[in-house]
Amino acid sequence: MKRRTFIGMLTGAGASLLAGSATAGGTHHFTGYPDSYGVLFDSTKCIGCRKCEAACNAVNELPKPQLPFDDLSVLENRRRTHHDTYTVVNKYEYDGKPVFRKIQCNHCQEPACASACFVGAFKKEPTGAVSYDASRCVGCRYCMIACPFEIPTYEYHDPITPRVRKCTFCQPRILEGKLPGCVESCPKGALVFGRRDELLRIARERIRKHPERYVNHIYGEQEMGGTNWLYISGVPFEAIGMREDLGITPAPQLTTGALSVVPAVVGLWPLFLTGAYAITKRKEQIAAEEREQTVHRAVAEAEAEAAKKLAAALEKAERDKQAAIDREVKKALKEAEEARKKAEAASEGEE
Amino acid sequence: MEFMTYHDFMFWTKGMAYVGMGLALVGFIVFWNFLTTREDDRFADKEEE
Amino acid sequence: MAHVGAPSTKFWTPANILTAIILVVGIVLTVKRFTMGIGSVSNLSDDNPWGIWIGFDLLCGVALAAGGYTTTAAVYLFGMKKFHSAVRPAITTAFLGYAFVVFALLYDLGRYYRLPYPLTIYPGPTSFLFEVGLCVALYLTVLAIEFSPFLWEVIGWAKIRHLVHKLTLALTIFGVILSTLHQSSLGGLYLIAPSKLHPLWYSIYLPLFFFISSIPAGLSMVILEGSLSHKYLAHKMDDEHHHGFSHVVLGFSKAASVVLFAYFCMKWIGVAMDNNWSHLSTGWGWWFLVEVLGFVLLPCLLYAMAAREKNERLAFWASVMTVAGIILNRLNVSIIAFNWRLPAEARYFPSVEEFLITVFIVTLEITILRICLNKLPILYQHPQFRDAH
């Protein structure tokens, strides 16, 4: 981060505080770019003509498909986006009647692909588009794992410079003041381009005016935190292959909590680990000291014992010596006595 | 800098958190040395055994 | 190279012939991958962007290389000196494991030559993959430094070897931090896809599960590899390795057992947290039970019995079960229970060539590991540096 940017951020933060941004302690709420564009798709008006697919192909200069775009037999198969098709229309049966649905990038307000990208190659633009910058892409394809709508595709055939491919919302055309290719080509008005806020109003109005024609739900208003492409339909969205179990949690919020544990580990693990090490060392030291003390005590005791033994031995020796002397003296005295008695007896016998 | 999306906000704050982690790690080593170098040997010795 | 028992003078043993064949096939497929694209060798598709190169090579590779941080932490931080003989083999396998994880990643990345981008010019800090990349890069560096003394000893550079030795504590702590982070972040990768991963495997605890389970994975790999090198490389071992190994096996069994028990409990708390009980009666539920009962609880009990009865043979089989269980878990999260809603024809199954590239990478790793164990002072102490530990 450049220093200038950092200072800019500080002043920006100050300005946004003055402007009263929706940032209270601990809560951060963002409503996206206020004037961003979107497209409203009305499945009750789509006739499955594939004109949008053809326009998309032409505008993005993609390779021509094997079957021409006016061949509607491909609608019989369930199709998805590929590296050479950014949008497809699929046909579904509901109550015996065909219902069509167009698939392309929904241009999330909080894109999962952008949140997952580890080089920041995806960006939410002020126009509403989620753009992709191939010059950053490393080709890990984590965006494809993350996208709940299964939109990003990959050029698996390219060994050197493969790219992720997806609908660009025709951002260059929007910036020129033109309509996205698909919207411009739609003959039935099933696609309406406009500011997202305005589109939501139009969608609500249509549902209010014709409650018998529409399901009372605008797909994309809340899904995954909201998308810039919006859908209204006459049949349940699940029936035209749109998942209704995605929830309304914006993708970045799925990981923010777990990611916030990362700095906590970095901050606290050194504490616990040096603590464990210190305890280990301390135990070792105490053990060593105790060992030393025990040895000291044992040595001292042994020495005292030895001294006692020595003294006892000396004493005993002394006693023994004394006893021997006494014995000798006694013996000498006894011998002398005996000699005297013998002499007396002899002199008595002579008389 | 004003954040228009939660993603932008997270991009900035998590980036700052990573910078903070680097500083915290370096800081911990410096602080640990400051804390223990006066001790004769005990835990100041970074050597094993 | 040594095969069984005493050093063999014959080079073309059956094991070496098989190795040579796999390496040749692998080199041919490598050329194909890098000249004709990922699509030419794999079954990866727009629906299934990650296959076994991520599910096995990355997720299992990292989990099974966890022996490095678990062993060094046990010995240097928690003071379990009697496991000292396990440190060098564990660092060696961890270093090679991570090096080959990065090597395998080059096959999977579309523009592999841009691998440094996230860590240098274009960081994307909102991504768990950024976290993984950063930590793996740093930890690989730490492991390289921890591994380097084995080379310095052979070359005889005593000074630099001594310098690295002085850094032991700092490197160990740094290694544990980085391992905690990237082991858990690999689970965190899937947090962003709750709509694609089966609810029994998706949990807010995914990072915790991946981290906790990496501990028995690492311990089991130390037991497993130790047992194998005891069988085939016994002549390379010095007394410390011969006699210390029983301590390592039984001590690690006890540790692995208690961690597996905690992991087993956490798995059920994960089910309770998201109220996924109803899924247990489905086919996926049975599969979940196979994993949690058969490959977590069972090895946990086997390890406990091995530790109680001082049965090293049982510990070996418990380690085999644990490693199989970790592989099963990682494949469940990344491949088997991922995209579970897709119709059968859109599901992923690896192509033969994709599979062979993985076999090639594993074989290459084992070959280099064999060379290291034979040539470097890993299973024995270098006579010149005998008392330096």
PDB file of C-alpha atoms in Angstrom, chain B:
ATOM      1  CA  MET B   1     -11.410   6.149   0.923  1.00  0.00           C
ATOM      2  CA  GLU B   2     -15.006   5.262   1.190  1.00  0.00           C
ATOM      3  CA  PHE B   3     -16.039   1.658   0.937  1.00  0.00           C
ATOM      4  CA  MET B   4     -18.997   1.026  -1.317  1.00  0.00           C
ATOM      5  CA  THR B   5     -19.170  -2.727  -0.829  1.00  0.00           C
ATOM      6  CA  TYR B   6     -18.504  -5.075   2.039  1.00  0.00           C
ATOM      7  CA  HIS B   7     -15.897  -6.710  -0.189  1.00  0.00           C
ATOM      8  CA  ASP B   8     -13.963  -3.430  -0.530  1.00  0.00           C
ATOM      9  CA  PHE B   9     -14.110  -2.910   3.216  1.00  0.00           C
ATOM     10  CA  MET B  10     -12.870  -6.452   3.841  1.00  0.00           C
ATOM     11  CA  PHE B  11     -10.128  -6.135   1.237  1.00  0.00           C
ATOM     12  CA  TRP B  12      -8.776  -3.124   3.094  1.00  0.00           C
ATOM     13  CA  THR B  13      -9.221  -4.358   6.654  1.00  0.00           C
ATOM     14  CA  LYS B  14      -7.886  -7.874   6.025  1.00  0.00           C
ATOM     15  CA  GLY B  15      -4.926  -6.374   4.206  1.00  0.00           C
ATOM     16  CA  MET B  16      -4.216  -4.192   7.221  1.00  0.00           C
ATOM     17  CA  ALA B  17      -4.613  -7.249   9.453  1.00  0.00           C
ATOM     18  CA  TYR B  18      -1.902  -9.080   7.510  1.00  0.00           C
ATOM     19  CA  VAL B  19       0.442  -6.097   7.865  1.00  0.00           C
ATOM     20  CA  GLY B  20      -0.419  -6.061  11.571  1.00  0.00           C
ATOM     21  CA  MET B  21       0.379  -9.772  11.860  1.00  0.00           C
ATOM     22  CA  GLY B  22       3.837  -9.225  10.413  1.00  0.00           C
ATOM     23  CA  LEU B  23       4.474  -6.364  12.807  1.00  0.00           C
ATOM     24  CA  ALA B  24       3.123  -8.378  15.743  1.00  0.00           C
ATOM     25  CA  LEU B  25       5.477 -11.273  15.031  1.00  0.00           C
ATOM     26  CA  VAL B  26       8.549  -9.071  14.688  1.00  0.00           C
ATOM     27  CA  GLY B  27       7.421  -7.077  17.703  1.00  0.00           C
ATOM     28  CA  PHE B  28       7.037 -10.200  19.775  1.00  0.00           C
ATOM     29  CA  ILE B  29      10.591 -11.305  19.093  1.00  0.00           C
ATOM     30  CA  VAL B  30      11.962  -7.848  19.932  1.00  0.00           C
ATOM     31  CA  PHE B  31       9.841  -7.647  23.070  1.00  0.00           C
ATOM     32  CA  TRP B  32      10.813 -11.131  24.186  1.00  0.00           C
ATOM     33  CA  ASN B  33      14.473 -10.234  23.911  1.00  0.00           C
ATOM     34  CA  PHE B  34      13.883  -7.005  25.831  1.00  0.00           C
ATOM     35  CA  LEU B  35      12.057  -8.949  28.524  1.00  0.00           C
ATOM     36  CA  THR B  36      14.601 -11.697  29.002  1.00  0.00           C
ATOM     37  CA  THR B  37      18.105 -10.471  28.172  1.00  0.00           C
ATOM     38  CA  ARG B  38      18.784  -9.359  31.766  1.00  0.00           C
ATOM     39  CA  GLU B  39      18.215 -12.877  33.034  1.00  0.00           C
ATOM     40  CA  ASP B  40      21.412 -14.886  33.212  1.00  0.00           C
ATOM     41  CA  ASP B  41      20.275 -17.855  31.251  1.00  0.00           C
ATOM     42  CA  ARG B  42      16.846 -19.118  31.955  1.00  0.00           C
ATOM     43  CA  PHE B  43      14.549 -18.559  28.964  1.00  0.00           C
ATOM     44  CA  ALA B  44      16.602 -15.884  27.287  1.00  0.00           C
ATOM     45  CA  ASP B  45      18.646 -18.600  25.723  1.00  0.00           C
ATOM     46  CA  LYS B  46      16.902 -19.314  22.470  1.00  0.00           C
ATOM     47  CA  GLU B  47      18.885 -22.461  22.063  1.00  0.00           C
ATOM     48  CA  GLU B  48      17.347 -25.809  22.590  1.00  0.00           C
ATOM     49  CA  GLU B  49      18.831 -27.574  25.590  1.00  0.00           C
TER      50      GLU B  49
END
